[in-house]
């Protein structure tokens, strides 16, 4: 539609659009001539920098030998699912790639059901129930907090309960914490604080540093022999698939994981902008009485339109895929259907991402961060520099009042 010159308000892509920080860009330029293959788990200097960074973040000792890097955390997720036996357990809704990756290996997928009424909350009792009745002897639980698609975070007490169950049932947890440094609703807490011996933490540079295209993902393995065996298994998959994360990127990433107040400040500024933009859209939806859990991290919302089921049916909209298509064709608003994230087809939920609208070009993204750094208030930024976001709210208001 864009190519045809049509207007589209893009709430589809989940890509953080703020500029790459100049210090990290400089480090990449300085290392551009690095041309050799590197160890498949990553270079020792980077593994050490990541271990030190995360020891600080997680408030416990992480050793360099517990770290592996790869071209994106998505590749690591793939390698873990390939290397491990058993079934994958997912909460609903969950990020789009977990289940398709499992399917590529014919891994069974078990889903914890959830409903829009309580914002798709995860109940530990349901996890216990599912594991108890599962026909499989081994399970890999994938958690994601802050969550893509809901923007929700799992609170510490809940993580503690989940950890207890996983310890008792000997379930390995893959904790996808790629949005951990974009949390704003509360401090990010990792389930690895409660279950260090059975948790793999996944992360990377894609979200908090807006470096998705650089493809650098990390995993922190549990301490001890089990962690080392897992690391070897995943490094073996990596060695056969991607050999190594790109050499210049690995050297530049040492700067990205340094203890640097300027970089920390930049990440905080970008996160504050994601928070302001995502909360603004959430408040607008709330004013339109669209049920939607308040966002706490990342840049996503997962509103539900079941209340309008009847009038929508008369427009031929029966499923979340129909709803996403209708909004795109009739109102030029691009979203993703909830069913892409594992919700039932007839649940009228959508995933909205605020990371793209009004940041469509690099110039717009740079201008917004410059204004924020210069001290322009969130209120002024959203009123005066977000024509797309404001138009989305106007269109949603007209769409809902037309029914
Ligand atoms: C929940 C979640 N996990 C993992 C990823 C993949 O990140 P990476 O760029 O490290 O492969 C994404 C990217 O959209 C994501 O949203």
Tab-separated table of C-alpha atoms and ligand atoms in Angstrom:
chain	number	residue	atom	x	y	z
A	1	UNK	CA	0.000	0.000	0.000
A	2	UNK	CA	2.883	2.356	0.792
A	3	UNK	CA	4.467	1.497	-2.550
A	4	UNK	CA	1.216	2.549	-4.257
A	5	UNK	CA	1.403	5.868	-2.445
A	6	UNK	CA	-1.374	4.998	-0.005
A	7	UNK	CA	-1.362	6.030	3.633
A	8	UNK	CA	-0.788	3.289	6.194
A	9	UNK	CA	-0.525	3.810	9.952
A	10	UNK	CA	1.990	1.132	10.826
A	11	UNK	CA	1.347	-0.598	14.152
A	12	UNK	CA	2.756	-3.863	12.799
A	13	UNK	CA	6.542	-4.034	13.044
A	14	UNK	CA	8.117	-4.649	16.459
A	15	UNK	CA	11.360	-2.887	15.660
A	16	UNK	CA	12.840	-0.254	17.931
A	17	UNK	CA	13.647	2.632	15.610
A	18	UNK	CA	15.926	4.931	17.596
A	19	UNK	CA	19.386	5.643	16.138
A	20	UNK	CA	22.336	3.343	16.824
A	21	UNK	CA	24.410	5.097	19.500
A	22	UNK	CA	27.448	6.849	17.910
A	23	UNK	CA	29.892	5.195	20.342
A	24	UNK	CA	28.793	1.733	19.234
A	25	UNK	CA	28.811	2.768	15.569
A	26	UNK	CA	32.385	4.052	16.008
A	27	UNK	CA	33.399	0.728	17.561
A	28	UNK	CA	31.914	-1.093	14.564
A	29	UNK	CA	33.761	1.142	12.085
A	30	UNK	CA	37.033	0.594	13.953
A	31	UNK	CA	36.527	-3.179	13.732
A	32	UNK	CA	35.186	-3.387	10.183
A	33	UNK	CA	38.400	-5.025	8.916
A	34	UNK	CA	38.045	-8.030	11.236
A	35	UNK	CA	37.576	-10.827	8.774
A	36	UNK	CA	38.330	-14.115	10.509
A	37	UNK	CA	35.994	-16.817	11.668
A	38	UNK	CA	35.710	-16.695	15.450
A	39	UNK	CA	34.957	-19.314	18.138
A	40	UNK	CA	31.342	-20.398	17.758
A	41	UNK	CA	30.429	-19.497	21.371
A	42	UNK	CA	31.881	-15.981	20.880
A	43	UNK	CA	35.183	-14.206	21.550
A	44	UNK	CA	36.393	-14.372	25.192
A	45	UNK	CA	36.497	-10.544	25.602
A	46	UNK	CA	32.833	-10.229	24.602
A	47	UNK	CA	31.711	-13.190	26.712
A	48	UNK	CA	33.495	-11.585	29.685
A	49	UNK	CA	31.918	-8.148	29.014
A	50	UNK	CA	28.448	-9.750	28.809
A	51	UNK	CA	29.067	-11.757	32.001
A	52	UNK	CA	30.153	-8.626	33.899
A	53	UNK	CA	27.192	-6.613	32.535
A	54	UNK	CA	24.689	-9.278	33.543
A	55	UNK	CA	26.301	-9.951	36.921
A	56	UNK	CA	25.446	-6.291	37.618
A	57	UNK	CA	21.948	-6.499	36.120
A	58	UNK	CA	20.990	-9.764	37.812
A	59	UNK	CA	22.819	-9.003	41.059
A	60	UNK	CA	24.631	-12.342	41.108
A	61	UNK	CA	27.838	-13.733	39.675
A	62	UNK	CA	27.670	-14.823	36.014
A	63	UNK	CA	30.886	-16.330	34.585
A	64	UNK	CA	32.168	-15.766	31.048
A	65	UNK	CA	31.989	-19.542	30.542
A	66	UNK	CA	28.195	-19.326	31.022
A	67	UNK	CA	27.793	-16.960	28.040
A	68	UNK	CA	27.221	-17.808	24.394
A	69	UNK	CA	26.585	-15.321	21.583
A	70	UNK	CA	24.967	-15.874	18.184
A	71	UNK	CA	23.502	-13.906	15.268
A	72	UNK	CA	20.324	-12.917	17.153
A	73	UNK	CA	18.581	-14.518	20.101
A	74	UNK	CA	16.142	-16.056	17.617
A	75	UNK	CA	18.973	-18.299	16.377
A	76	UNK	CA	19.748	-19.312	19.963
A	77	UNK	CA	16.094	-20.158	20.616
A	78	UNK	CA	16.186	-22.325	17.526
A	79	UNK	CA	19.394	-24.054	18.664
A	80	UNK	CA	18.006	-24.767	22.148
A	81	UNK	CA	14.797	-26.201	20.720
A	82	UNK	CA	16.837	-28.323	18.319
A	83	UNK	CA	19.279	-29.563	20.961
A	84	UNK	CA	16.739	-30.530	23.625
A	85	UNK	CA	14.293	-33.411	23.748
A	86	UNK	CA	10.686	-33.181	24.945
A	87	UNK	CA	7.788	-30.759	24.579
A	88	UNK	CA	7.764	-26.965	24.489
A	89	UNK	CA	5.396	-25.247	26.910
A	90	UNK	CA	4.128	-21.790	25.973
A	91	UNK	CA	1.901	-19.274	27.650
A	92	UNK	CA	-0.846	-17.795	25.452
A	93	UNK	CA	-0.386	-15.396	23.776
A	94	UNK	CA	3.310	-15.813	23.023
A	95	UNK	CA	5.767	-14.381	20.520
A	96	UNK	CA	5.261	-15.472	16.901
A	97	UNK	CA	8.420	-17.561	16.406
A	98	UNK	CA	8.406	-19.948	19.385
A	99	UNK	CA	5.756	-22.307	18.057
A	100	UNK	CA	6.822	-22.332	14.358
A	101	UNK	CA	10.397	-23.129	15.439
A	102	UNK	CA	9.119	-26.074	17.510
A	103	UNK	CA	7.095	-27.269	14.527
A	104	UNK	CA	10.233	-27.333	12.370
A	105	UNK	CA	11.593	-30.069	14.658
A	106	UNK	CA	8.233	-31.772	15.193
A	107	UNK	CA	8.483	-30.803	18.839
A	108	UNK	CA	5.129	-31.047	20.583
A	109	UNK	CA	3.802	-27.691	21.794
A	110	UNK	CA	1.633	-27.461	24.904
A	111	UNK	CA	-0.118	-24.162	25.526
A	112	UNK	CA	-1.233	-22.692	28.815
A	113	UNK	CA	-4.661	-21.298	28.029
A	114	UNK	CA	-5.454	-17.692	28.931
A	115	UNK	CA	-8.362	-15.347	28.311
A	116	UNK	CA	-8.713	-11.640	27.592
A	117	UNK	CA	-10.955	-11.097	30.668
A	118	UNK	CA	-7.962	-10.960	33.023
A	119	UNK	CA	-5.430	-9.671	30.498
A	120	UNK	CA	-4.163	-13.176	29.601
A	121	UNK	CA	-2.668	-13.709	33.044
A	122	UNK	CA	-0.399	-16.695	33.646
A	123	UNK	CA	-1.665	-18.901	36.502
A	124	UNK	CA	0.929	-21.222	38.086
A	125	UNK	CA	-1.851	-23.707	38.937
A	126	UNK	CA	-2.512	-24.114	35.202
A	127	UNK	CA	1.173	-24.833	34.615
A	128	UNK	CA	1.186	-27.452	37.362
A	129	UNK	CA	-1.985	-29.012	35.915
A	130	UNK	CA	-0.594	-29.080	32.386
A	131	UNK	CA	2.694	-30.698	33.460
A	132	UNK	CA	0.908	-33.260	35.608
A	133	UNK	CA	-1.305	-34.381	32.706
A	134	UNK	CA	1.310	-34.128	29.987
A	135	UNK	CA	2.152	-37.349	28.120
A	136	UNK	CA	5.762	-36.155	27.684
A	137	UNK	CA	8.595	-36.841	30.109
A	138	UNK	CA	10.634	-33.691	29.403
A	139	UNK	CA	9.488	-30.084	29.074
A	140	UNK	CA	11.011	-26.790	28.065
A	141	UNK	CA	9.049	-23.796	29.366
A	142	UNK	CA	9.520	-20.570	27.393
A	143	UNK	CA	8.732	-17.415	29.364
A	144	UNK	CA	8.880	-13.877	28.045
A	145	UNK	CA	8.799	-10.904	30.408
A	146	UNK	CA	8.276	-8.086	29.470
A	147	UNK	CA	6.073	-9.743	26.897
A	148	UNK	CA	5.720	-9.416	23.191
A	149	UNK	CA	2.722	-9.275	22.491
A	150	UNK	CA	1.066	-8.048	25.721
A	151	UNK	CA	3.623	-5.633	27.231
A	152	UNK	CA	2.998	-7.357	30.584
A	153	UNK	CA	5.617	-8.395	33.140
A	154	UNK	CA	5.587	-11.382	35.461
A	155	UNK	CA	5.815	-10.112	39.037
A	156	UNK	CA	8.473	-11.564	41.395
A	157	UNK	CA	5.988	-13.536	43.545
A	158	UNK	CA	4.598	-15.217	40.425
A	159	UNK	CA	8.107	-15.990	39.126
A	160	UNK	CA	8.930	-17.554	42.477
A	161	UNK	CA	5.871	-19.815	42.244
A	162	UNK	CA	6.713	-20.821	38.666
A	163	UNK	CA	10.314	-21.516	39.734
A	164	UNK	CA	9.079	-23.817	42.516
A	165	UNK	CA	6.965	-25.818	40.071
A	166	UNK	CA	9.764	-26.071	37.512
A	167	UNK	CA	12.254	-27.187	40.150
A	168	UNK	CA	9.834	-29.842	41.426
A	169	UNK	CA	8.961	-31.082	37.914
A	170	UNK	CA	12.531	-30.732	36.569
A	171	UNK	CA	11.511	-28.359	33.809
A	172	UNK	CA	14.150	-26.254	32.067
A	173	UNK	CA	13.122	-22.612	31.580
A	174	UNK	CA	14.130	-20.546	28.550
A	175	UNK	CA	13.550	-17.040	29.847
A	176	UNK	CA	13.358	-14.645	26.904
A	177	UNK	CA	14.380	-11.333	28.490
A	178	UNK	CA	15.127	-9.446	25.294
A	179	UNK	CA	12.848	-6.600	26.561
A	180	UNK	CA	14.331	-6.645	30.098
A	181	UNK	CA	16.103	-3.307	29.613
A	182	UNK	CA	12.978	-1.678	28.175
A	183	UNK	CA	10.907	-2.238	31.352
A	184	UNK	CA	9.144	0.822	32.759
A	185	UNK	CA	6.145	-0.474	34.759
A	186	UNK	CA	8.390	-1.981	37.428
A	187	UNK	CA	11.957	-3.195	37.771
A	188	UNK	CA	12.668	-6.201	35.584
A	189	UNK	CA	13.245	-9.364	37.630
A	190	UNK	CA	14.579	-12.542	36.041
A	191	UNK	CA	13.204	-15.955	36.963
A	192	UNK	CA	16.876	-16.993	37.080
A	193	UNK	CA	17.050	-15.177	40.464
A	194	UNK	CA	14.734	-17.864	41.862
A	195	UNK	CA	15.814	-20.806	39.698
A	196	UNK	CA	19.429	-20.216	38.622
A	197	UNK	CA	20.174	-23.926	38.223
A	198	UNK	CA	17.370	-24.488	35.681
A	199	UNK	CA	17.095	-21.224	33.730
A	200	UNK	CA	18.646	-20.100	30.469
A	201	UNK	CA	18.346	-16.310	30.049
A	202	UNK	CA	18.093	-14.994	26.490
A	203	UNK	CA	18.805	-11.402	25.494
A	204	UNK	CA	20.674	-9.285	22.994
A	205	UNK	CA	21.138	-5.837	21.486
A	206	UNK	CA	18.005	-5.736	19.313
A	207	UNK	CA	15.514	-3.943	21.525
A	208	UNK	CA	17.058	-1.659	24.164
A	209	UNK	CA	19.816	-0.528	21.783
A	210	UNK	CA	17.586	-0.599	18.654
A	211	UNK	CA	20.152	-2.829	16.883
A	212	UNK	CA	17.916	-5.617	15.543
A	213	UNK	CA	19.607	-5.624	12.150
A	214	UNK	CA	23.058	-6.074	13.672
A	215	UNK	CA	22.039	-9.582	14.773
A	216	UNK	CA	23.690	-10.125	18.127
A	217	UNK	CA	21.875	-12.332	20.614
A	218	UNK	CA	23.111	-13.803	23.877
A	219	UNK	CA	22.297	-16.680	26.209
A	220	UNK	CA	23.330	-17.040	29.846
A	221	UNK	CA	23.519	-20.703	30.818
A	222	UNK	CA	22.975	-22.113	34.303
A	223	UNK	CA	26.135	-22.561	36.421
A	224	UNK	CA	27.740	-25.997	36.726
A	225	UNK	CA	27.958	-29.110	34.577
A	226	UNK	CA	24.434	-29.067	33.207
A	227	UNK	CA	24.934	-25.506	31.934
A	228	UNK	CA	28.263	-26.448	30.318
A	229	UNK	CA	26.728	-29.472	28.585
A	230	UNK	CA	23.896	-27.311	27.280
A	231	UNK	CA	26.363	-24.687	26.076
A	232	UNK	CA	28.362	-27.318	24.209
A	233	UNK	CA	25.195	-28.699	22.590
A	234	UNK	CA	24.034	-25.249	21.474
A	235	UNK	CA	27.530	-24.255	20.298
A	236	UNK	CA	27.556	-27.437	18.218
A	237	UNK	CA	24.280	-26.464	16.521
A	238	UNK	CA	25.709	-22.971	16.023
A	239	UNK	CA	28.906	-24.322	14.569
A	240	UNK	CA	26.940	-26.263	11.940
A	241	UNK	CA	24.469	-23.469	11.174
A	242	UNK	CA	26.036	-20.011	11.448
A	243	UNK	CA	29.673	-20.796	12.451
A	244	UNK	CA	30.005	-17.589	14.463
A	245	UNK	CA	28.308	-14.253	15.057
A	246	UNK	CA	29.767	-11.647	12.683
A	247	UNK	CA	33.319	-10.676	13.720
A	248	UNK	CA	33.006	-6.844	13.495
A	249	UNK	CA	29.691	-6.983	15.382
A	250	UNK	CA	31.208	-9.062	18.185
A	251	UNK	CA	34.049	-6.564	18.648
A	252	UNK	CA	31.618	-3.620	18.558
A	253	UNK	CA	29.385	-5.386	21.086
A	254	UNK	CA	32.187	-5.188	23.683
A	255	UNK	CA	31.503	-1.424	23.736
A	256	UNK	CA	27.737	-2.009	23.929
A	257	UNK	CA	28.160	-4.185	27.046
A	258	UNK	CA	30.668	-1.883	28.783
A	259	UNK	CA	29.755	-0.163	32.062
A	260	UNK	CA	29.189	3.227	30.422
A	261	UNK	CA	26.984	5.926	31.949
A	262	UNK	CA	26.401	7.580	28.554
A	263	UNK	CA	25.046	4.358	27.029
A	264	UNK	CA	22.950	3.632	30.118
A	265	UNK	CA	21.478	7.137	29.885
A	266	UNK	CA	20.691	6.646	26.199
A	267	UNK	CA	18.927	3.331	26.827
A	268	UNK	CA	16.909	4.983	29.612
A	269	UNK	CA	15.912	7.842	27.311
A	270	UNK	CA	14.794	5.452	24.543
A	271	UNK	CA	12.864	3.348	27.063
A	272	UNK	CA	11.167	6.463	28.468
A	273	UNK	CA	10.057	7.386	24.945
A	274	UNK	CA	8.727	3.873	24.271
A	275	UNK	CA	6.875	4.130	27.594
A	276	UNK	CA	5.358	7.536	26.802
A	277	UNK	CA	4.269	6.481	23.299
A	278	UNK	CA	2.870	3.099	24.360
A	279	UNK	CA	1.034	4.503	27.390
A	280	UNK	CA	-0.425	7.272	25.198
A	281	UNK	CA	-1.993	4.737	22.851
A	282	UNK	CA	-3.117	2.638	25.836
A	283	UNK	CA	-4.807	5.679	27.444
A	284	UNK	CA	-6.532	6.462	24.142
A	285	UNK	CA	-7.841	2.886	23.921
A	286	UNK	CA	-9.001	3.043	27.541
A	287	UNK	CA	-10.943	6.232	26.785
A	288	UNK	CA	-12.659	4.287	23.985
A	289	UNK	CA	-13.466	1.488	26.498
A	290	UNK	CA	-11.354	-1.061	24.630
A	291	UNK	CA	-10.139	-3.667	27.165
A	292	UNK	CA	-6.344	-3.691	27.199
A	293	UNK	CA	-3.816	-4.409	29.957
A	294	UNK	CA	-1.637	-1.429	30.917
A	295	UNK	CA	1.811	-1.818	29.314
A	296	UNK	CA	4.869	-2.292	31.537
A	297	UNK	CA	7.732	-2.863	29.121
A	298	UNK	CA	8.650	-2.977	25.448
A	299	UNK	CA	6.321	-1.297	22.963
A	300	UNK	CA	3.284	-3.529	22.634
A	301	UNK	CA	-0.412	-3.588	23.457
A	302	UNK	CA	-2.821	-6.491	23.099
A	303	UNK	CA	-6.349	-4.967	23.058
A	304	UNK	CA	-9.480	-7.061	22.743
A	305	UNK	CA	-12.550	-6.217	20.618
A	306	UNK	CA	-14.876	-9.088	21.638
A	307	UNK	CA	-17.353	-6.486	22.946
A	308	UNK	CA	-18.046	-5.477	19.309
A	309	UNK	CA	-18.428	-9.081	18.104
A	310	UNK	CA	-21.998	-8.650	16.823
A	311	UNK	CA	-21.607	-5.473	14.759
A	312	UNK	CA	-18.252	-6.757	13.504
A	313	UNK	CA	-19.882	-10.023	12.375
A	314	UNK	CA	-22.301	-8.007	10.255
A	315	UNK	CA	-19.201	-6.521	8.534
A	316	UNK	CA	-17.928	-10.039	7.834
A	317	UNK	CA	-15.383	-9.894	10.670
A	318	UNK	CA	-15.383	-13.177	12.611
A	319	UNK	CA	-11.724	-13.727	13.515
A	320	UNK	CA	-8.717	-11.665	14.552
A	321	UNK	CA	-7.296	-12.162	11.037
A	322	UNK	CA	-10.537	-10.671	9.585
A	323	UNK	CA	-10.305	-7.782	12.044
A	324	UNK	CA	-6.670	-6.992	11.182
A	325	UNK	CA	-7.533	-7.106	7.457
A	326	UNK	CA	-10.624	-4.918	7.949
A	327	UNK	CA	-8.676	-2.287	9.896
A	328	UNK	CA	-5.992	-2.223	7.220
A	329	UNK	CA	-8.367	-2.033	4.249
A	330	UNK	CA	-11.013	0.308	5.697
A	331	UNK	CA	-9.034	2.426	8.150
A	332	UNK	CA	-5.423	2.033	6.879
A	333	UNK	CA	-4.237	0.826	10.286
A	334	UNK	CA	-1.757	-2.077	10.125
A	335	UNK	CA	-1.858	-4.468	13.100
A	336	UNK	CA	-1.186	-8.162	13.710
A	337	UNK	CA	-3.975	-10.638	14.517
A	338	UNK	CA	-3.921	-12.200	17.986
A	339	UNK	CA	-4.071	-15.676	16.455
A	340	UNK	CA	-0.482	-15.185	15.171
A	341	UNK	CA	0.425	-15.287	18.868
A	342	UNK	CA	-1.580	-18.429	19.619
A	343	UNK	CA	-4.939	-17.050	20.774
A	344	UNK	CA	-8.051	-18.824	19.409
A	345	UNK	CA	-8.995	-17.591	15.914
A	346	UNK	CA	-12.333	-16.182	17.102
A	347	UNK	CA	-10.891	-14.168	19.989
A	348	UNK	CA	-10.876	-10.640	18.585
A	349	UNK	CA	-7.499	-9.577	19.970
A	350	UNK	CA	-4.859	-7.613	18.064
A	351	UNK	CA	-1.223	-6.892	18.674
A	352	UNK	CA	-0.374	-3.215	18.329
A	353	UNK	CA	3.223	-2.071	18.240
A	354	UNK	CA	4.049	1.590	18.893
A	355	UNK	CA	7.660	1.303	17.753
A	356	UNK	CA	7.144	2.367	14.151
A	357	UNK	CA	4.443	4.994	13.803
A	358	UNK	CA	5.859	8.552	13.512
A	359	UNK	CA	9.353	7.031	13.369
A	360	UNK	CA	9.062	5.734	9.813
A	361	UNK	CA	12.285	7.353	8.642
A	362	UNK	CA	15.691	7.557	10.332
A	363	UNK	CA	15.371	11.373	10.268
A	364	UNK	CA	12.086	11.314	12.198
A	365	UNK	CA	13.524	8.877	14.765
A	366	UNK	CA	16.643	11.031	15.259
A	367	UNK	CA	14.536	14.213	15.593
A	368	UNK	CA	12.300	12.689	18.230
A	369	UNK	CA	15.179	11.545	20.409
A	370	UNK	CA	16.890	14.945	19.983
A	371	UNK	CA	13.739	16.743	21.142
A	372	UNK	CA	13.422	14.394	24.128
A	373	UNK	CA	17.091	14.920	25.054
A	374	UNK	CA	16.550	18.712	24.763
A	375	UNK	CA	13.860	18.388	27.450
A	376	UNK	CA	10.608	18.678	25.452
A	377	UNK	CA	7.906	17.179	27.699
A	378	UNK	CA	6.216	13.892	26.807
A	379	UNK	CA	2.891	15.731	26.628
A	380	UNK	CA	4.224	18.234	24.066
A	381	UNK	CA	6.041	15.511	22.136
A	382	UNK	CA	2.905	13.428	21.809
A	383	UNK	CA	0.622	16.343	20.970
A	384	UNK	CA	2.902	18.146	18.515
A	385	UNK	CA	5.160	15.489	17.012
A	386	UNK	CA	2.957	12.416	16.667
A	387	UNK	CA	0.537	13.105	13.812
A	388	UNK	CA	0.356	9.382	12.957
A	389	UNK	CA	-0.369	8.219	16.501
A	390	UNK	CA	-3.052	10.910	16.931
A	391	UNK	CA	-4.633	9.989	13.598
A	392	UNK	CA	-4.713	6.310	14.663
A	393	UNK	CA	-6.681	7.304	17.772
A	394	UNK	CA	-9.079	9.449	15.745
A	395	UNK	CA	-9.647	6.605	13.277
A	396	UNK	CA	-10.161	4.024	16.031
A	397	UNK	CA	-12.688	6.341	17.653
A	398	UNK	CA	-14.566	6.726	14.349
A	399	UNK	CA	-14.348	2.986	13.671
A	400	UNK	CA	-15.817	2.074	17.064
A	401	UNK	CA	-18.534	4.709	17.004
A	402	UNK	CA	-19.550	3.544	13.509
A	403	UNK	CA	-20.687	0.236	15.031
B	1	LIG	C1	9.933	-11.808	22.290
B	1	LIG	C2	11.046	-11.768	21.307
B	1	LIG	N1	12.035	-12.649	21.429
B	1	LIG	C3	13.063	-12.677	20.554
B	1	LIG	C4	13.117	-11.782	19.505
B	1	LIG	C5	14.268	-11.920	18.527
B	1	LIG	O1	15.261	-11.034	18.796
B	1	LIG	P1	16.687	-11.110	18.051
B	1	LIG	O2	16.755	-9.875	17.233
B	1	LIG	O3	17.686	-11.147	19.181
B	1	LIG	O4	16.734	-12.362	17.235
B	1	LIG	C6	12.111	-10.839	19.325
B	1	LIG	C7	12.133	-9.908	18.174
B	1	LIG	O5	11.160	-9.381	17.739
B	1	LIG	C8	11.046	-10.819	20.267
B	1	LIG	O6	10.054	-9.940	20.154
